[in-house]
């Protein structure tokens, strides 16, 4: 039994070997013994996606009540590793074209028969969830705890309420992974595989596309991002059944939400939990945010634009790296923050 690196998660991973046979053991601490828990969602969603023919690790054995799972071993190569080890524009474009195709399969097939009962941490990406779990997360974990700003909820409340309302998707027509990025896509057997799907819920598919394309782990060039957004739309417009302009507006809003969420996650993991490696990705994520907030989209959110401008000097100086607290000095992240934190 060989321990494996678990990134930003609180779960423990081990590779099991028995001769030529291999599997991965996942030990996930339950946070609730009586109610729906992340472990239950992991088991139910994983089996649902497998039944739809989607490339997820096969469950050999599971005990969600104890948080123990034995899964198919997909190796060690994430999409991030694959594109960065011998990076060329052509290699990056081909890999991300395949990732967009995989995402389209997930959105088409994953929505078939998907149920609220699969979800442990609310079943919808709605305005309330967005406001508290992404936008406020950015204010608390990044602006205040990481950069040392003193931003109260009222400073950004009006802008955040507007953004949350614009970003939510009404009803339960579509599903989203909510952490579809290069560290949650494995390269195995010449194909791409989806992992860390326990946060899946009903919501705007454009969010997953934004998660993939603005992922600072791989820094996809903007020209390629634009091409892939168009390719996704060309293939998805039939099942999305919305006008192109509506889709693009949704993409811009959820892209901004995702950008703020990932900065909150990097701040929480890097500063509060003492995993300083995540702070290396702050400058890339910040540059994406700064460009967005200085463009037409940012004009909708004047208070957010003002605070981004005020915080820009602290990012440039790198002083936030000196605010790291010892790991374990605070309590574990609340449910949902941990599963999304690695993004």
Coordinates of C-alpha atoms in Angstrom, one line a residue:
X1 CA 0.0 0.0 0.0
X2 CA 1.6 3.3 -1.2
X3 CA 0.4 6.7 -0.1
X4 CA -0.6 9.1 -2.9
X5 CA -0.6 12.9 -2.9
X6 CA -4.1 14.3 -2.3
X7 CA -3.7 17.9 -3.4
X8 CA -6.1 20.2 -1.6
X9 CA -8.4 17.6 -0.3
X10 CA -8.8 16.3 3.2
X11 CA -9.2 12.7 1.8
X12 CA -6.4 10.2 2.0
X13 CA -5.4 8.2 -1.1
X14 CA -3.4 4.9 -1.4
X15 CA -2.3 2.7 -4.3
X16 CA -3.0 -0.9 -3.6
X17 CA -0.9 -3.6 -5.4
X18 CA -1.4 -7.3 -5.6
X19 CA 0.9 -8.8 -8.2
X20 CA -0.1 -7.2 -11.5
X21 CA -3.4 -6.0 -10.1
X22 CA -3.7 -2.4 -8.9
X23 CA -6.4 -0.3 -7.3
X24 CA -6.8 3.0 -5.4
X25 CA -8.1 3.2 -1.9
X26 CA -9.8 6.4 -0.9
X27 CA -10.5 7.2 2.7
X28 CA -12.8 10.2 3.1
X29 CA -13.8 11.4 6.6
X30 CA -17.5 11.8 7.0
X31 CA -18.8 15.1 8.3
X32 CA -22.3 13.9 8.9
X33 CA -23.3 10.5 10.2
X34 CA -27.1 11.0 10.0
X35 CA -27.5 13.2 6.9
X36 CA -26.4 13.1 3.3
X37 CA -22.7 13.5 3.2
X38 CA -20.0 14.0 0.6
X39 CA -19.2 10.3 0.7
X40 CA -22.7 9.4 -0.3
X41 CA -22.6 11.9 -3.1
X42 CA -19.3 10.5 -4.3
X43 CA -20.7 7.0 -4.4
X44 CA -24.1 7.9 -6.0
X45 CA -22.7 10.3 -8.6
X46 CA -19.8 8.0 -9.6
X47 CA -22.2 5.1 -10.2
X48 CA -24.6 7.3 -12.1
X49 CA -21.9 8.6 -14.4
X50 CA -20.5 5.1 -15.0
X51 CA -24.0 3.8 -15.8
X52 CA -24.2 6.6 -18.5
X53 CA -21.0 5.3 -20.1
X54 CA -18.9 8.3 -19.0
X55 CA -15.2 7.7 -18.3
X56 CA -15.0 7.8 -14.5
X57 CA -13.0 5.3 -12.3
X58 CA -14.9 2.1 -11.7
X59 CA -16.0 1.3 -8.2
X60 CA -14.7 -2.1 -7.1
X61 CA -16.0 -1.8 -3.6
X62 CA -17.4 1.1 -1.5
X63 CA -18.7 1.7 2.0
X64 CA -20.0 5.3 2.1
X65 CA -21.0 5.1 5.7
X66 CA -17.4 4.6 6.7
X67 CA -16.1 6.8 3.8
X68 CA -14.0 4.0 2.3
X69 CA -13.8 3.3 -1.5
X70 CA -11.7 1.0 -3.7
X71 CA -11.5 2.3 -7.2
X72 CA -9.9 1.6 -10.6
X73 CA -6.4 3.0 -10.7
X74 CA -6.1 5.6 -13.4
X75 CA -2.4 6.2 -12.9
X76 CA -0.6 9.4 -12.0
X77 CA -0.9 11.7 -15.1
X78 CA -3.3 14.6 -14.8
X79 CA -4.1 16.8 -17.8
X80 CA -2.0 19.5 -16.2
X81 CA 1.0 17.1 -16.2
X82 CA 0.3 16.0 -19.8
X83 CA 0.3 19.4 -21.3
X84 CA 3.0 21.0 -19.2
X85 CA 5.7 18.3 -19.5
X86 CA 6.3 18.8 -23.2
X87 CA 4.2 21.8 -23.9
X88 CA 3.7 23.0 -27.4
X89 CA 0.8 25.0 -28.9
X90 CA -0.3 22.0 -30.9
X91 CA -0.2 19.6 -28.0
X92 CA -2.1 22.1 -25.8
X93 CA -4.8 22.7 -28.5
X94 CA -5.3 19.0 -29.1
X95 CA -5.5 18.1 -25.4
X96 CA -8.0 20.8 -24.7
X97 CA -10.1 20.1 -27.7
X98 CA -10.4 16.5 -26.3
X99 CA -11.2 18.0 -22.9
X100 CA -14.0 20.1 -24.3
X101 CA -15.4 17.0 -26.1
X102 CA -15.3 15.1 -22.8
X103 CA -17.2 18.0 -21.1
X104 CA -19.9 17.9 -23.8
X105 CA -20.4 14.2 -23.1
X106 CA -20.6 14.9 -19.4
X107 CA -23.2 17.6 -19.9
X108 CA -25.3 15.6 -22.3
X109 CA -25.3 12.2 -20.7
X110 CA -24.8 13.2 -17.1
X111 CA -28.0 15.2 -17.1
X112 CA -30.0 12.1 -18.0
X113 CA -31.6 10.8 -14.9
X114 CA -29.5 13.0 -12.6
X115 CA -31.4 13.5 -9.2
X116 CA -31.3 15.9 -6.4
X117 CA -30.9 12.9 -4.1
X118 CA -27.3 12.5 -5.5
X119 CA -26.2 15.9 -4.1
X120 CA -24.9 16.4 -0.5
X121 CA -24.3 20.1 -0.5
X122 CA -27.4 21.7 -2.1
X123 CA -28.6 20.4 -5.4
X124 CA -28.4 23.7 -7.4
X125 CA -25.9 26.4 -8.3
X126 CA -28.4 29.2 -7.4
X127 CA -27.9 32.8 -6.3
X128 CA -27.8 32.0 -2.6
X129 CA -25.1 29.4 -3.1
X130 CA -23.1 31.7 -5.4
X131 CA -23.2 34.6 -3.1
X132 CA -22.1 32.7 0.1
X133 CA -19.9 30.0 -1.3
X134 CA -18.0 31.7 -4.0
X135 CA -18.3 35.5 -3.8
X136 CA -18.2 35.9 -0.1
X137 CA -15.5 33.2 0.0
X138 CA -13.4 35.4 -2.2
X139 CA -13.9 38.4 0.1
X140 CA -13.2 36.5 3.3
X141 CA -10.5 34.0 2.3
X142 CA -8.7 36.1 -0.3
X143 CA -9.1 39.8 0.2
X144 CA -9.1 39.7 4.0
X145 CA -7.3 36.6 5.1
X146 CA -4.7 36.4 2.3
X147 CA -4.1 40.0 1.3
X148 CA -4.8 41.5 4.7
X149 CA -7.5 43.9 3.5
X150 CA -10.4 45.0 5.7
X151 CA -13.4 44.5 3.4
X152 CA -16.8 44.1 5.1
X153 CA -19.8 42.4 3.5
X154 CA -21.5 45.7 2.8
X155 CA -18.6 46.9 0.7
X156 CA -19.2 44.4 -2.0
X157 CA -22.8 43.2 -1.1
X158 CA -24.6 45.1 -3.9
X159 CA -22.3 44.0 -6.6
X160 CA -22.2 40.4 -5.4
X161 CA -26.0 40.2 -5.2
X162 CA -26.2 41.4 -8.8
X163 CA -23.5 39.0 -10.0
X164 CA -25.1 36.0 -8.2
X165 CA -28.5 36.8 -9.8
X166 CA -26.9 37.0 -13.3
X167 CA -24.9 33.8 -12.9
X168 CA -27.5 31.4 -11.6
X169 CA -29.3 29.1 -14.0
X170 CA -33.1 28.7 -13.4
X171 CA -34.6 25.2 -12.9
X172 CA -32.9 21.8 -13.3
X173 CA -32.3 21.6 -17.0
X174 CA -28.6 21.1 -16.9
X175 CA -25.8 19.7 -14.7
X176 CA -22.4 20.9 -13.8
X177 CA -19.3 19.2 -12.4
X178 CA -18.3 22.5 -10.6
X179 CA -14.5 21.7 -10.5
X180 CA -13.8 20.7 -14.1
X181 CA -10.1 21.6 -14.4
X182 CA -6.8 20.0 -15.3
X183 CA -6.1 18.4 -12.0
X184 CA -9.5 16.7 -12.0
X185 CA -9.0 15.1 -15.5
X186 CA -6.7 12.1 -15.7
X187 CA -4.9 10.8 -18.8
X188 CA -5.0 7.0 -18.9
X189 CA -4.9 4.5 -21.6
X190 CA -4.8 7.2 -24.3
X191 CA -8.1 8.8 -23.1
X192 CA -9.3 11.4 -20.6
X193 CA -11.1 10.5 -17.4
X194 CA -13.1 12.5 -15.0
X195 CA -12.5 12.5 -11.2
X196 CA -13.6 14.4 -8.1
X197 CA -17.2 14.6 -9.3
X198 CA -18.8 14.6 -5.8
X199 CA -19.7 18.3 -6.1
X200 CA -21.8 17.8 -9.2
X201 CA -25.2 19.5 -9.2
X202 CA -27.8 21.2 -11.3
X203 CA -26.4 24.4 -12.8
X204 CA -25.1 26.3 -15.8
X205 CA -22.8 24.1 -18.0
X206 CA -20.9 27.3 -19.0
X207 CA -19.4 27.2 -15.5
X208 CA -17.5 24.0 -16.2
X209 CA -16.2 25.4 -19.5
X210 CA -14.9 28.5 -17.7
X211 CA -13.3 26.3 -15.0
X212 CA -11.4 24.4 -17.7
X213 CA -10.3 27.4 -19.8
X214 CA -9.2 29.9 -17.1
X215 CA -7.5 27.2 -15.1
X216 CA -4.2 28.8 -13.9
X217 CA -2.5 25.4 -13.6
X218 CA -2.1 25.3 -17.4
X219 CA -2.6 28.9 -18.5
X220 CA -4.6 28.3 -21.8
X221 CA -3.9 31.3 -24.1
X222 CA -6.9 33.6 -24.7
X223 CA -6.9 33.0 -28.4
X224 CA -7.3 29.3 -27.8
X225 CA -9.9 29.9 -25.1
X226 CA -12.0 31.8 -27.6
X227 CA -11.8 29.0 -30.2
X228 CA -12.8 26.4 -27.6
X229 CA -15.8 28.5 -26.4
X230 CA -17.0 28.6 -30.0
X231 CA -16.5 24.9 -30.5
X232 CA -18.3 24.1 -27.3
X233 CA -21.2 26.3 -28.4
X234 CA -21.4 24.8 -31.9
X235 CA -21.7 21.3 -30.4
X236 CA -23.9 22.2 -27.4
X237 CA -26.5 24.6 -28.8
X238 CA -28.9 21.8 -29.6
X239 CA -29.3 20.5 -26.1
X240 CA -28.7 23.9 -24.4
X241 CA -31.6 25.3 -26.4
X242 CA -30.8 28.9 -25.7
X243 CA -29.7 31.8 -28.0
X244 CA -26.0 32.2 -28.5
X245 CA -25.9 35.6 -26.9
X246 CA -27.6 34.3 -23.8
X247 CA -25.0 31.5 -23.6
X248 CA -22.1 34.0 -24.0
X249 CA -23.6 36.3 -21.3
X250 CA -23.9 33.3 -18.9
X251 CA -20.3 32.3 -19.7
X252 CA -19.0 35.8 -18.8
X253 CA -20.9 35.8 -15.5
X254 CA -19.9 32.3 -14.4
X255 CA -16.4 32.9 -15.6
X256 CA -16.1 35.8 -13.2
X257 CA -17.6 33.8 -10.4
X258 CA -15.2 30.9 -11.0
X259 CA -12.3 33.4 -11.0
X260 CA -13.3 34.8 -7.6
X261 CA -13.9 31.3 -6.2
X262 CA -10.5 30.0 -7.3
X263 CA -8.7 33.0 -5.7
X264 CA -10.6 32.3 -2.5
X265 CA -9.6 28.7 -2.6
X266 CA -5.9 29.5 -3.3
X267 CA -6.0 31.9 -0.4
X268 CA -7.6 29.5 2.0
X269 CA -5.3 26.6 1.1
X270 CA -2.2 28.6 0.8
X271 CA -2.6 30.9 3.8
X272 CA -5.0 29.3 6.3
X273 CA -4.0 25.7 5.7
X274 CA -0.3 26.5 5.1
X275 CA -0.2 24.7 1.7
X276 CA 2.0 27.5 0.2
X277 CA 2.3 25.8 -3.2
X278 CA -1.2 27.0 -4.1
X279 CA -0.1 30.6 -3.7
X280 CA 2.1 30.1 -6.8
X281 CA -1.1 30.3 -8.9
X282 CA -2.4 33.5 -7.5
X283 CA -0.7 35.8 -10.0
X284 CA -2.1 34.0 -13.0
X285 CA -5.6 33.9 -11.5
X286 CA -5.3 37.6 -10.5
X287 CA -4.3 38.7 -14.0
X288 CA -7.4 37.0 -15.4
X289 CA -9.5 38.8 -12.9
X290 CA -7.9 42.1 -13.4
X291 CA -8.4 41.9 -17.2
X292 CA -12.0 40.9 -16.8
X293 CA -12.8 43.6 -14.3
X294 CA -11.2 46.3 -16.4
X295 CA -13.3 45.3 -19.4
X296 CA -17.0 45.8 -20.2
X297 CA -18.0 43.1 -17.7
X298 CA -16.4 45.0 -14.9
X299 CA -18.4 48.1 -15.5
X300 CA -21.4 46.2 -14.1
X301 CA -19.7 45.8 -10.7
X302 CA -18.1 49.2 -9.7
X303 CA -17.4 48.3 -6.1
X304 CA -15.6 45.0 -7.0
X305 CA -13.6 46.9 -9.7
X306 CA -12.5 49.5 -7.0
X307 CA -11.4 46.8 -4.6
X308 CA -9.5 44.9 -7.3
X309 CA -7.6 48.1 -8.1
X310 CA -6.9 48.8 -4.5
X311 CA -5.6 45.2 -3.9
X312 CA -3.5 45.2 -7.1
X313 CA -0.4 46.6 -5.4
X314 CA -0.5 43.9 -2.7
X315 CA -0.5 41.2 -5.4
X316 CA 2.4 42.8 -7.2
X317 CA 4.5 43.0 -4.1
X318 CA 4.0 39.4 -3.2
X319 CA 3.6 40.3 0.4
X320 CA 0.7 37.9 0.8
X321 CA 3.2 35.0 0.8
X322 CA 4.4 36.1 4.2
X323 CA 0.9 35.7 5.8
X324 CA 1.0 31.9 5.8
X325 CA -0.1 30.3 9.1
X326 CA 1.1 26.8 10.3
X327 CA -1.0 24.0 8.8
X328 CA -3.6 22.7 11.3
X329 CA -3.8 26.0 13.2
X330 CA -7.4 26.4 12.2
X331 CA -10.4 24.1 11.8
X332 CA -11.1 22.2 8.6
X333 CA -12.9 24.0 5.8
X334 CA -16.7 23.8 5.8
X335 CA -18.4 21.2 3.5
X336 CA -18.1 22.2 -0.1
X337 CA -15.1 24.5 0.3
X338 CA -12.7 21.6 0.5
X339 CA -14.0 19.8 -2.5
X340 CA -13.8 23.0 -4.6
X341 CA -10.6 24.3 -3.0
X342 CA -8.2 22.5 -5.3
X343 CA -9.6 24.5 -8.2

